PDB file of N, CA and C in Angstrom:
ATOM      1  N   MET A   1      -1.830   6.657   6.332  1.00 95.00           N
ATOM      2  CA  MET A   1      -0.977   6.534   4.513  1.00 95.00           C
ATOM      3  C   MET A   1      -2.555   7.059   3.701  1.00 95.00           C
ATOM      4  N   ILE A   2      -2.588   7.828   2.988  1.00 96.00           N
ATOM      5  CA  ILE A   2      -3.507   7.882   2.031  1.00 96.00           C
ATOM      6  C   ILE A   2      -3.434   7.128   0.700  1.00 96.00           C
ATOM      7  N   ILE A   3      -4.452   6.275   0.481  1.00 98.00           N
ATOM      8  CA  ILE A   3      -4.361   5.759  -0.728  1.00 98.00           C
ATOM      9  C   ILE A   3      -5.809   5.873  -1.684  1.00 98.00           C
ATOM     10  N   SER A   4      -5.323   6.525  -2.903  1.00 98.00           N
ATOM     11  CA  SER A   4      -6.658   6.844  -3.515  1.00 98.00           C
ATOM     12  C   SER A   4      -6.473   6.204  -5.095  1.00 98.00           C
ATOM     13  N   THR A   5      -7.540   5.892  -5.942  1.00 97.00           N
ATOM     14  CA  THR A   5      -7.362   5.889  -7.110  1.00 97.00           C
ATOM     15  C   THR A   5      -7.445   7.074  -8.128  1.00 97.00           C
ATOM     16  N   THR A   6      -7.457   8.448  -7.460  1.00 97.00           N
ATOM     17  CA  THR A   6      -7.381   9.727  -8.172  1.00 97.00           C
ATOM     18  C   THR A   6      -5.693   9.829  -8.678  1.00 97.00           C
ATOM     19  N   PRO A   7      -5.492  10.752  -9.132  1.00 97.00           N
ATOM     20  CA  PRO A   7      -4.044  10.721  -9.528  1.00 97.00           C
ATOM     21  C   PRO A   7      -3.420  12.112  -8.888  1.00 97.00           C
ATOM     22  N   THR A   8      -4.602  13.058  -8.237  1.00 95.00           N
ATOM     23  CA  THR A   8      -4.269  13.911  -7.260  1.00 95.00           C
ATOM     24  C   THR A   8      -5.127  13.957  -6.063  1.00 95.00           C
ATOM     25  N   LEU A   9      -4.620  14.589  -5.020  1.00 95.00           N
ATOM     26  CA  LEU A   9      -5.304  14.627  -3.564  1.00 95.00           C
ATOM     27  C   LEU A   9      -6.061  16.199  -3.374  1.00 95.00           C
ATOM     28  N   GLU A  10      -7.178  16.263  -3.284  1.00 93.00           N
ATOM     29  CA  GLU A  10      -7.576  17.621  -3.047  1.00 93.00           C
ATOM     30  C   GLU A  10      -7.047  18.410  -1.657  1.00 93.00           C
ATOM     31  N   GLY A  11      -6.541  19.435  -1.752  1.00 93.00           N
ATOM     32  CA  GLY A  11      -5.865  20.071  -0.545  1.00 93.00           C
ATOM     33  C   GLY A  11      -4.585  19.832  -0.330  1.00 93.00           C
ATOM     34  N   HIS A  12      -3.938  19.091  -1.348  1.00 95.00           N
ATOM     35  CA  HIS A  12      -2.471  18.234  -1.117  1.00 95.00           C
ATOM     36  C   HIS A  12      -1.711  18.798  -2.386  1.00 95.00           C
ATOM     37  N   ASP A  13      -0.358  19.051  -2.308  1.00 96.00           N
ATOM     38  CA  ASP A  13       0.543  19.088  -3.501  1.00 96.00           C
ATOM     39  C   ASP A  13       1.438  17.945  -3.402  1.00 96.00           C
ATOM     40  N   ILE A  14       1.863  16.990  -4.516  1.00 97.00           N
ATOM     41  CA  ILE A  14       2.561  16.061  -4.527  1.00 97.00           C
ATOM     42  C   ILE A  14       4.005  16.924  -4.819  1.00 97.00           C
ATOM     43  N   VAL A  15       4.734  16.548  -3.553  1.00 97.00           N
ATOM     44  CA  VAL A  15       6.227  17.408  -4.058  1.00 97.00           C
ATOM     45  C   VAL A  15       7.392  16.164  -4.447  1.00 97.00           C
ATOM     46  N   GLU A  16       6.875  14.823  -3.961  1.00 97.00           N
ATOM     47  CA  GLU A  16       8.107  13.786  -4.687  1.00 97.00           C
ATOM     48  C   GLU A  16       7.422  12.914  -5.017  1.00 97.00           C
ATOM     49  N   TYR A  17       7.922  12.182  -6.250  1.00 98.00           N
ATOM     50  CA  TYR A  17       7.607  10.976  -6.650  1.00 98.00           C
ATOM     51  C   TYR A  17       8.529   9.621  -6.385  1.00 98.00           C
ATOM     52  N   PHE A  18       7.990   8.734  -5.942  1.00 98.00           N
ATOM     53  CA  PHE A  18       9.097   7.479  -5.571  1.00 98.00           C
ATOM     54  C   PHE A  18       8.975   6.532  -6.498  1.00 98.00           C
ATOM     55  N   GLY A  19       7.724   6.533  -7.361  1.00 98.00           N
ATOM     56  CA  GLY A  19       7.945   5.374  -8.096  1.00 98.00           C
ATOM     57  C   GLY A  19       6.482   4.560  -7.906  1.00 98.00           C
ATOM     58  N   ILE A  20       6.581   3.758  -8.724  1.00 98.00           N
ATOM     59  CA  ILE A  20       5.246   2.786  -8.770  1.00 98.00           C
ATOM     60  C   ILE A  20       5.608   1.599  -7.633  1.00 98.00           C
ATOM     61  N   VAL A  21       4.301   1.316  -6.731  1.00 98.00           N
ATOM     62  CA  VAL A  21       4.780   0.435  -5.881  1.00 98.00           C
ATOM     63  C   VAL A  21       3.300  -0.562  -6.055  1.00 98.00           C
ATOM     64  N   THR A  22       3.714  -2.050  -5.367  1.00 98.00           N
ATOM     65  CA  THR A  22       2.596  -2.864  -5.700  1.00 98.00           C
ATOM     66  C   THR A  22       2.372  -3.693  -4.682  1.00 98.00           C
ATOM     67  N   GLY A  23       1.213  -4.609  -4.765  1.00 98.00           N
ATOM     68  CA  GLY A  23       0.874  -5.649  -3.570  1.00 98.00           C
ATOM     69  C   GLY A  23       0.413  -6.631  -4.660  1.00 98.00           C
ATOM     70  N   GLU A  24       0.778  -7.921  -4.392  1.00 96.00           N
ATOM     71  CA  GLU A  24       0.137  -9.376  -4.920  1.00 96.00           C
ATOM     72  C   GLU A  24       0.086 -10.438  -4.144  1.00 96.00           C
ATOM     73  N   VAL A  25      -1.233 -10.919  -4.335  1.00 94.00           N
ATOM     74  CA  VAL A  25      -1.909 -12.005  -3.375  1.00 94.00           C
ATOM     75  C   VAL A  25      -2.211 -13.134  -4.133  1.00 94.00           C
ATOM     76  N   ILE A  26      -1.959 -14.223  -4.159  1.00 90.00           N
ATOM     77  CA  ILE A  26      -2.736 -15.387  -4.750  1.00 90.00           C
ATOM     78  C   ILE A  26      -2.950 -16.295  -3.872  1.00 90.00           C
ATOM     79  N   VAL A  27      -4.369 -16.566  -4.057  1.00 86.00           N
ATOM     80  CA  VAL A  27      -4.765 -17.689  -3.031  1.00 86.00           C
ATOM     81  C   VAL A  27      -5.403 -18.866  -3.665  1.00 86.00           C
ATOM     82  N   GLY A  28      -5.331 -20.089  -3.054  1.00 79.00           N
ATOM     83  CA  GLY A  28      -6.080 -20.841  -4.004  1.00 79.00           C
ATOM     84  C   GLY A  28      -7.388 -21.333  -3.389  1.00 79.00           C
ATOM     85  N   ALA A  29      -8.048 -21.753  -4.082  1.00 63.00           N
ATOM     86  CA  ALA A  29     -10.018 -21.918  -3.949  1.00 63.00           C
ATOM     87  C   ALA A  29      -9.731 -23.535  -3.156  1.00 63.00           C
ATOM     88  N   ASN A  30     -10.261 -23.476  -1.987  1.00 58.00           N
ATOM     89  CA  ASN A  30     -10.440 -24.554  -0.951  1.00 58.00           C
ATOM     90  C   ASN A  30     -11.209 -25.818  -1.364  1.00 58.00           C
ATOM     91  N   ILE A  31     -11.141 -26.858  -1.251  1.00 43.00           N
ATOM     92  CA  ILE A  31     -12.192 -27.812  -1.982  1.00 43.00           C
ATOM     93  C   ILE A  31     -13.462 -27.689  -0.981  1.00 43.00           C
ATOM     94  N   PHE A  32     -13.340 -27.381   0.148  1.00 41.00           N
ATOM     95  CA  PHE A  32     -14.418 -27.544   1.140  1.00 41.00           C
ATOM     96  C   PHE A  32     -15.443 -26.156   0.820  1.00 41.00           C
ATOM     97  N   LYS A  33     -14.733 -25.059   0.318  1.00 54.00           N
ATOM     98  CA  LYS A  33     -15.492 -23.917   0.005  1.00 54.00           C
ATOM     99  C   LYS A  33     -16.258 -24.218  -1.535  1.00 54.00           C
ATOM    100  N   ASP A  34     -15.113 -24.916  -2.258  1.00 57.00           N
ATOM    101  CA  ASP A  34     -15.798 -25.165  -3.395  1.00 57.00           C
ATOM    102  C   ASP A  34     -17.073 -25.692  -3.516  1.00 57.00           C
ATOM    103  N   LEU A  35     -17.336 -26.943  -2.704  1.00 47.00           N
ATOM    104  CA  LEU A  35     -18.282 -27.814  -2.610  1.00 47.00           C
ATOM    105  C   LEU A  35     -19.310 -26.959  -2.090  1.00 47.00           C
ATOM    106  N   PHE A  36     -19.215 -26.046  -0.989  1.00 51.00           N
ATOM    107  CA  PHE A  36     -20.390 -25.238  -0.500  1.00 51.00           C
ATOM    108  C   PHE A  36     -20.752 -24.376  -1.340  1.00 51.00           C
ATOM    109  N   ALA A  37     -19.714 -23.705  -2.309  1.00 54.00           N
ATOM    110  CA  ALA A  37     -20.296 -22.590  -3.228  1.00 54.00           C
ATOM    111  C   ALA A  37     -21.043 -23.218  -4.223  1.00 54.00           C
ATOM    112  N   GLY A  38     -20.844 -24.521  -4.628  1.00 55.00           N
ATOM    113  CA  GLY A  38     -21.413 -25.189  -5.718  1.00 55.00           C
ATOM    114  C   GLY A  38     -22.606 -25.772  -4.997  1.00 55.00           C
ATOM    115  N   ILE A  39     -23.129 -25.770  -3.875  1.00 52.00           N
ATOM    116  CA  ILE A  39     -24.239 -26.062  -3.448  1.00 52.00           C
ATOM    117  C   ILE A  39     -25.150 -24.690  -3.158  1.00 52.00           C
ATOM    118  N   ARG A  40     -24.464 -23.825  -2.745  1.00 53.00           N
ATOM    119  CA  ARG A  40     -25.034 -22.538  -2.941  1.00 53.00           C
ATOM    120  C   ARG A  40     -25.455 -21.996  -4.511  1.00 53.00           C
ATOM    121  N   ASP A  41     -24.834 -22.241  -5.188  1.00 53.00           N
ATOM    122  CA  ASP A  41     -24.933 -22.045  -6.391  1.00 53.00           C
ATOM    123  C   ASP A  41     -26.186 -22.566  -7.277  1.00 53.00           C
ATOM    124  N   ILE A  42     -26.509 -23.872  -6.838  1.00 49.00           N
ATOM    125  CA  ILE A  42     -27.614 -24.665  -7.079  1.00 49.00           C
ATOM    126  C   ILE A  42     -28.819 -24.098  -6.507  1.00 49.00           C
ATOM    127  N   VAL A  43     -28.871 -23.953  -4.964  1.00 51.00           N
ATOM    128  CA  VAL A  43     -29.962 -23.125  -4.538  1.00 51.00           C
ATOM    129  C   VAL A  43     -30.195 -21.806  -4.656  1.00 51.00           C
ATOM    130  N   GLY A  44     -29.090 -21.038  -4.984  1.00 54.00           N
ATOM    131  CA  GLY A  44     -29.262 -19.600  -4.876  1.00 54.00           C
ATOM    132  C   GLY A  44     -28.517 -18.684  -3.709  1.00 54.00           C
ATOM    133  N   GLY A  45     -28.278 -17.700  -3.958  1.00 58.00           N
ATOM    134  CA  GLY A  45     -27.677 -17.089  -2.944  1.00 58.00           C
ATOM    135  C   GLY A  45     -26.374 -16.561  -3.131  1.00 58.00           C
ATOM    136  N   ARG A  46     -25.766 -15.804  -2.231  1.00 60.00           N
ATOM    137  CA  ARG A  46     -24.263 -15.548  -2.538  1.00 60.00           C
ATOM    138  C   ARG A  46     -23.527 -16.396  -1.939  1.00 60.00           C
ATOM    139  N   ALA A  47     -22.070 -16.628  -2.666  1.00 58.00           N
ATOM    140  CA  ALA A  47     -20.831 -17.595  -2.278  1.00 58.00           C
ATOM    141  C   ALA A  47     -20.180 -16.677  -1.040  1.00 58.00           C
ATOM    142  N   GLY A  48     -20.623 -16.745   0.146  1.00 64.00           N
ATOM    143  CA  GLY A  48     -20.280 -15.939   1.029  1.00 64.00           C
ATOM    144  C   GLY A  48     -18.584 -16.465   1.155  1.00 64.00           C
ATOM    145  N   ALA A  49     -18.064 -17.992   1.102  1.00 65.00           N
ATOM    146  CA  ALA A  49     -16.832 -18.258   1.438  1.00 65.00           C
ATOM    147  C   ALA A  49     -15.908 -17.525   0.186  1.00 65.00           C
ATOM    148  N   TYR A  50     -16.373 -17.545  -0.792  1.00 71.00           N
ATOM    149  CA  TYR A  50     -15.424 -16.700  -1.854  1.00 71.00           C
ATOM    150  C   TYR A  50     -15.389 -15.289  -1.867  1.00 71.00           C
ATOM    151  N   GLU A  51     -16.422 -14.678  -1.164  1.00 75.00           N
ATOM    152  CA  GLU A  51     -16.195 -13.307  -0.897  1.00 75.00           C
ATOM    153  C   GLU A  51     -15.372 -13.014   0.184  1.00 75.00           C
ATOM    154  N   SER A  52     -15.420 -13.740   1.299  1.00 78.00           N
ATOM    155  CA  SER A  52     -14.588 -13.495   2.176  1.00 78.00           C
ATOM    156  C   SER A  52     -13.284 -13.809   1.875  1.00 78.00           C
ATOM    157  N   THR A  53     -12.683 -14.897   1.202  1.00 79.00           N
ATOM    158  CA  THR A  53     -11.445 -14.943   0.769  1.00 79.00           C
ATOM    159  C   THR A  53     -11.212 -14.062  -0.238  1.00 79.00           C
ATOM    160  N   LEU A  54     -11.832 -13.403  -1.287  1.00 83.00           N
ATOM    161  CA  LEU A  54     -11.566 -12.404  -2.058  1.00 83.00           C
ATOM    162  C   LEU A  54     -11.380 -11.085  -1.208  1.00 83.00           C
ATOM    163  N   ARG A  55     -11.940 -10.787  -0.107  1.00 88.00           N
ATOM    164  CA  ARG A  55     -11.840  -9.790   0.936  1.00 88.00           C
ATOM    165  C   ARG A  55     -10.646  -9.776   1.445  1.00 88.00           C
ATOM    166  N   ASP A  56     -10.142 -10.993   2.143  1.00 90.00           N
ATOM    167  CA  ASP A  56      -9.063 -11.015   2.569  1.00 90.00           C
ATOM    168  C   ASP A  56      -7.604 -10.925   1.842  1.00 90.00           C
ATOM    169  N   ALA A  57      -7.919 -11.447   0.491  1.00 91.00           N
ATOM    170  CA  ALA A  57      -6.738 -11.180  -0.215  1.00 91.00           C
ATOM    171  C   ALA A  57      -6.670  -9.728  -0.970  1.00 91.00           C
ATOM    172  N   ARG A  58      -7.608  -8.999  -0.992  1.00 94.00           N
ATOM    173  CA  ARG A  58      -7.514  -7.584  -1.453  1.00 94.00           C
ATOM    174  C   ARG A  58      -6.809  -6.824   0.082  1.00 94.00           C
ATOM    175  N   ARG A  59      -7.407  -7.063   1.115  1.00 96.00           N
ATOM    176  CA  ARG A  59      -6.961  -6.559   2.336  1.00 96.00           C
ATOM    177  C   ARG A  59      -5.192  -6.826   2.275  1.00 96.00           C
ATOM    178  N   GLN A  60      -4.759  -7.838   2.118  1.00 97.00           N
ATOM    179  CA  GLN A  60      -3.362  -8.317   2.068  1.00 97.00           C
ATOM    180  C   GLN A  60      -2.830  -7.681   1.153  1.00 97.00           C
ATOM    181  N   ALA A  61      -3.293  -7.869  -0.138  1.00 97.00           N
ATOM    182  CA  ALA A  61      -2.424  -6.855  -1.349  1.00 97.00           C
ATOM    183  C   ALA A  61      -2.090  -5.454  -0.958  1.00 97.00           C
ATOM    184  N   PHE A  62      -3.355  -4.894  -0.432  1.00 98.00           N
ATOM    185  CA  PHE A  62      -3.356  -3.345  -0.120  1.00 98.00           C
ATOM    186  C   PHE A  62      -2.482  -3.051   0.849  1.00 98.00           C
ATOM    187  N   GLY A  63      -2.037  -3.934   2.188  1.00 98.00           N
ATOM    188  CA  GLY A  63      -1.076  -4.218   3.033  1.00 98.00           C
ATOM    189  C   GLY A  63       0.223  -3.951   2.538  1.00 98.00           C
ATOM    190  N   GLU A  64       0.567  -5.060   1.627  1.00 98.00           N
ATOM    191  CA  GLU A  64       2.096  -4.987   0.812  1.00 98.00           C
ATOM    192  C   GLU A  64       2.230  -3.718  -0.180  1.00 98.00           C
ATOM    193  N   LEU A  65       1.152  -3.002  -0.737  1.00 98.00           N
ATOM    194  CA  LEU A  65       1.513  -1.880  -1.124  1.00 98.00           C
ATOM    195  C   LEU A  65       2.012  -0.897  -0.289  1.00 98.00           C
ATOM    196  N   GLU A  66       0.904  -0.633   0.726  1.00 98.00           N
ATOM    197  CA  GLU A  66       1.150   0.329   1.839  1.00 98.00           C
ATOM    198  C   GLU A  66       2.799   0.235   2.377  1.00 98.00           C
ATOM    199  N   ALA A  67       3.061  -1.072   2.889  1.00 98.00           N
ATOM    200  CA  ALA A  67       4.296  -1.415   3.267  1.00 98.00           C
ATOM    201  C   ALA A  67       5.455  -0.966   2.489  1.00 98.00           C
ATOM    202  N   GLU A  68       5.029  -1.071   0.997  1.00 98.00           N
ATOM    203  CA  GLU A  68       6.255  -0.746   0.228  1.00 98.00           C
ATOM    204  C   GLU A  68       6.522   0.614   0.173  1.00 98.00           C
ATOM    205  N   ALA A  69       5.453   1.369   0.264  1.00 98.00           N
ATOM    206  CA  ALA A  69       5.512   2.625   0.138  1.00 98.00           C
ATOM    207  C   ALA A  69       6.010   3.474   1.514  1.00 98.00           C
ATOM    208  N   ARG A  70       5.646   2.898   2.680  1.00 98.00           N
ATOM    209  CA  ARG A  70       6.219   3.515   3.541  1.00 98.00           C
ATOM    210  C   ARG A  70       7.845   3.080   3.738  1.00 98.00           C
ATOM    211  N   ARG A  71       8.232   2.122   3.294  1.00 98.00           N
ATOM    212  CA  ARG A  71       9.642   2.025   2.915  1.00 98.00           C
ATOM    213  C   ARG A  71      10.348   2.881   2.294  1.00 98.00           C
ATOM    214  N   LEU A  72       9.813   3.347   1.151  1.00 98.00           N
ATOM    215  CA  LEU A  72      10.352   4.397   0.367  1.00 98.00           C
ATOM    216  C   LEU A  72      10.108   6.050   1.275  1.00 98.00           C
ATOM    217  N   GLY A  73       9.405   5.908   1.999  1.00 97.00           N
ATOM    218  CA  GLY A  73       9.320   7.498   2.697  1.00 97.00           C
ATOM    219  C   GLY A  73       8.052   7.846   2.165  1.00 97.00           C
ATOM    220  N   ALA A  74       7.133   7.303   1.428  1.00 98.00           N
ATOM    221  CA  ALA A  74       6.008   8.126   1.193  1.00 98.00           C
ATOM    222  C   ALA A  74       5.044   8.088   2.165  1.00 98.00           C
ATOM    223  N   ASP A  75       3.872   9.264   1.649  1.00 96.00           N
ATOM    224  CA  ASP A  75       2.879   9.607   2.757  1.00 96.00           C
ATOM    225  C   ASP A  75       1.396   9.153   2.147  1.00 96.00           C
ATOM    226  N   ALA A  76       1.743   8.757   0.858  1.00 98.00           N
ATOM    227  CA  ALA A  76       0.189   8.588  -0.064  1.00 98.00           C
ATOM    228  C   ALA A  76       0.827   7.389  -1.131  1.00 98.00           C
ATOM    229  N   VAL A  77      -0.231   6.963  -1.742  1.00 98.00           N
ATOM    230  CA  VAL A  77      -0.042   6.215  -2.965  1.00 98.00           C
ATOM    231  C   VAL A  77      -1.377   6.708  -3.872  1.00 98.00           C
ATOM    232  N   VAL A  78      -1.140   7.283  -4.978  1.00 98.00           N
ATOM    233  CA  VAL A  78      -2.163   7.832  -5.785  1.00 98.00           C
ATOM    234  C   VAL A  78      -2.187   6.762  -7.345  1.00 98.00           C
ATOM    235  N   ALA A  79      -3.300   7.147  -7.896  1.00 98.00           N
ATOM    236  CA  ALA A  79      -3.679   6.480  -9.171  1.00 98.00           C
ATOM    237  C   ALA A  79      -3.443   4.675  -8.877  1.00 98.00           C
ATOM    238  N   VAL A  80      -4.331   4.418  -7.901  1.00 98.00           N
ATOM    239  CA  VAL A  80      -4.225   3.115  -7.616  1.00 98.00           C
ATOM    240  C   VAL A  80      -5.024   1.910  -8.499  1.00 98.00           C
ATOM    241  N   ASP A  81      -4.728   1.389  -9.071  1.00 98.00           N
ATOM    242  CA  ASP A  81      -5.303   0.478  -9.912  1.00 98.00           C
ATOM    243  C   ASP A  81      -5.476  -0.971  -8.994  1.00 98.00           C
ATOM    244  N   ILE A  82      -6.711  -1.862  -9.471  1.00 97.00           N
ATOM    245  CA  ILE A  82      -6.915  -2.966  -8.553  1.00 97.00           C
ATOM    246  C   ILE A  82      -7.241  -4.136  -9.753  1.00 97.00           C
ATOM    247  N   ASP A  83      -6.463  -5.212 -10.016  1.00 96.00           N
ATOM    248  CA  ASP A  83      -7.301  -6.236 -10.909  1.00 96.00           C
ATOM    249  C   ASP A  83      -7.219  -7.419 -10.199  1.00 96.00           C
ATOM    250  N   TYR A  84      -7.860  -8.326 -10.770  1.00 91.00           N
ATOM    251  CA  TYR A  84      -8.386  -9.680 -10.353  1.00 91.00           C
ATOM    252  C   TYR A  84      -8.134 -10.628 -11.540  1.00 91.00           C
ATOM    253  N   GLU A  85      -7.279 -11.666 -11.171  1.00 89.00           N
ATOM    254  CA  GLU A  85      -7.268 -12.602 -12.040  1.00 89.00           C
ATOM    255  C   GLU A  85      -7.427 -13.895 -11.668  1.00 89.00           C
ATOM    256  N   VAL A  86      -7.870 -14.902 -12.685  1.00 83.00           N
ATOM    257  CA  VAL A  86      -7.992 -16.303 -12.155  1.00 83.00           C
ATOM    258  C   VAL A  86      -6.751 -17.115 -12.986  1.00 83.00           C
ATOM    259  N   VAL A  87      -5.954 -17.688 -11.904  1.00 82.00           N
ATOM    260  CA  VAL A  87      -4.857 -18.269 -12.568  1.00 82.00           C
ATOM    261  C   VAL A  87      -4.837 -19.691 -12.033  1.00 82.00           C
ATOM    262  N   GLY A  88      -3.655 -20.339 -12.850  1.00 77.00           N
ATOM    263  CA  GLY A  88      -3.682 -22.017 -12.134  1.00 77.00           C
ATOM    264  C   GLY A  88      -3.951 -22.903 -13.133  1.00 77.00           C
ATOM    265  N   GLN A  89      -3.896 -23.971 -12.842  1.00 76.00           N
ATOM    266  CA  GLN A  89      -4.385 -24.824 -13.834  1.00 76.00           C
ATOM    267  C   GLN A  89      -5.806 -25.089 -13.581  1.00 76.00           C
ATOM    268  N   GLY A  90      -6.856 -25.115 -14.465  1.00 74.00           N
ATOM    269  CA  GLY A  90      -8.388 -24.932 -14.410  1.00 74.00           C
ATOM    270  C   GLY A  90      -8.916 -23.760 -13.293  1.00 74.00           C
ATOM    271  N   GLY A  91      -8.137 -22.799 -13.436  1.00 70.00           N
ATOM    272  CA  GLY A  91      -8.682 -21.666 -12.768  1.00 70.00           C
ATOM    273  C   GLY A  91      -8.799 -21.795 -11.418  1.00 70.00           C
ATOM    274  N   SER A  92      -7.858 -22.540 -10.483  1.00 76.00           N
ATOM    275  CA  SER A  92      -7.695 -22.890  -9.453  1.00 76.00           C
ATOM    276  C   SER A  92      -7.240 -21.948  -8.334  1.00 76.00           C
ATOM    277  N   MET A  93      -7.090 -20.855  -8.553  1.00 82.00           N
ATOM    278  CA  MET A  93      -6.375 -19.743  -7.893  1.00 82.00           C
ATOM    279  C   MET A  93      -6.633 -18.438  -8.420  1.00 82.00           C
ATOM    280  N   LEU A  94      -6.722 -17.494  -7.683  1.00 85.00           N
ATOM    281  CA  LEU A  94      -7.313 -16.261  -7.565  1.00 85.00           C
ATOM    282  C   LEU A  94      -6.022 -15.159  -7.148  1.00 85.00           C
ATOM    283  N   MET A  95      -5.582 -14.117  -8.226  1.00 90.00           N
ATOM    284  CA  MET A  95      -4.649 -13.526  -7.838  1.00 90.00           C
ATOM    285  C   MET A  95      -5.213 -11.740  -7.743  1.00 90.00           C
ATOM    286  N   VAL A  96      -5.025 -11.274  -6.917  1.00 94.00           N
ATOM    287  CA  VAL A  96      -5.524  -9.675  -6.570  1.00 94.00           C
ATOM    288  C   VAL A  96      -4.081  -9.131  -6.827  1.00 94.00           C
ATOM    289  N   SER A  97      -4.034  -8.232  -7.543  1.00 97.00           N
ATOM    290  CA  SER A  97      -2.735  -7.213  -7.636  1.00 97.00           C
ATOM    291  C   SER A  97      -3.233  -5.791  -7.507  1.00 97.00           C
ATOM    292  N   VAL A  98      -2.526  -4.810  -6.797  1.00 98.00           N
ATOM    293  CA  VAL A  98      -3.005  -3.609  -6.677  1.00 98.00           C
ATOM    294  C   VAL A  98      -1.537  -2.818  -6.797  1.00 98.00           C
ATOM    295  N   SER A  99      -1.703  -1.701  -7.644  1.00 98.00           N
ATOM    296  CA  SER A  99      -0.401  -0.824  -7.869  1.00 98.00           C
ATOM    297  C   SER A  99      -1.101   0.718  -8.252  1.00 98.00           C
ATOM    298  N   GLY A 100       0.116   1.654  -7.558  1.00 98.00           N
ATOM    299  CA  GLY A 100      -0.055   2.838  -7.610  1.00 98.00           C
ATOM    300  C   GLY A 100       1.479   3.614  -7.630  1.00 98.00           C
ATOM    301  N   THR A 101       1.174   4.713  -7.569  1.00 98.00           N
ATOM    302  CA  THR A 101       2.512   5.557  -7.586  1.00 98.00           C
ATOM    303  C   THR A 101       2.490   6.080  -6.204  1.00 98.00           C
ATOM    304  N   ALA A 102       3.689   5.937  -5.240  1.00 98.00           N
ATOM    305  CA  ALA A 102       3.917   6.361  -4.307  1.00 98.00           C
ATOM    306  C   ALA A 102       4.790   8.124  -4.138  1.00 98.00           C
ATOM    307  N   VAL A 103       3.939   8.593  -3.399  1.00 98.00           N
ATOM    308  CA  VAL A 103       4.287   9.940  -3.352  1.00 98.00           C
ATOM    309  C   VAL A 103       4.586  10.706  -2.073  1.00 98.00           C
ATOM    310  N   LYS A 104       5.256  11.770  -2.050  1.00 98.00           N
ATOM    311  CA  LYS A 104       5.257  12.567  -0.609  1.00 98.00           C
ATOM    312  C   LYS A 104       4.300  13.836  -0.695  1.00 98.00           C
ATOM    313  N   LEU A 105       3.495  13.988   0.208  1.00 96.00           N
ATOM    314  CA  LEU A 105       2.506  15.180   0.111  1.00 96.00           C
ATOM    315  C   LEU A 105       2.807  16.420   0.772  1.00 96.00           C
ATOM    316  N   GLN A 106       2.175  17.354   0.324  1.00 93.00           N
ATOM    317  CA  GLN A 106       2.565  18.810   1.056  1.00 93.00           C
ATOM    318  C   GLN A 106       1.254  19.558   1.325  1.00 93.00           C
ATOM    319  N   SER A 107       0.473  19.790   2.565  1.00 83.00           N
ATOM    320  CA  SER A 107      -0.626  20.308   2.424  1.00 83.00           C
ATOM    321  C   SER A 107      -0.651  21.668   2.019  1.00 83.00           C
ATOM    322  N   ARG A 108      -1.614  22.299   1.550  1.00 81.00           N
ATOM    323  CA  ARG A 108      -2.026  23.729   1.364  1.00 81.00           C
ATOM    324  C   ARG A 108      -2.326  24.250   2.215  1.00 81.00           C
ATOM    325  N   GLN A 109      -1.801  25.367   2.793  1.00 69.00           N
ATOM    326  CA  GLN A 109      -2.279  26.457   3.444  1.00 69.00           C
ATOM    327  C   GLN A 109      -3.154  27.052   3.436  1.00 69.00           C
TER     328      GLN A 109
END
């Protein structure tokens, strides 16, 4: 499955549009990660626990997007947009959402 932020793909023609597909993941911040991230913020450096959580959430969201596109018979998703939002009481959760247009491609000869 080709997934791209561009509206077209070089070397391919879009022959069918299936519509918008999405993937959303909401993850809660773990209290232990919060504690260690707070300590790291005090002494400096990167918050690896948050980075790992964000990376996993993004992978899951893209997995959902791809699965939905495959169910529709698409072989690519174009014009993909990635959004990150802090949600929940006191910003205790992170939402990662991805959306794009599922399409059928034909290679140019």
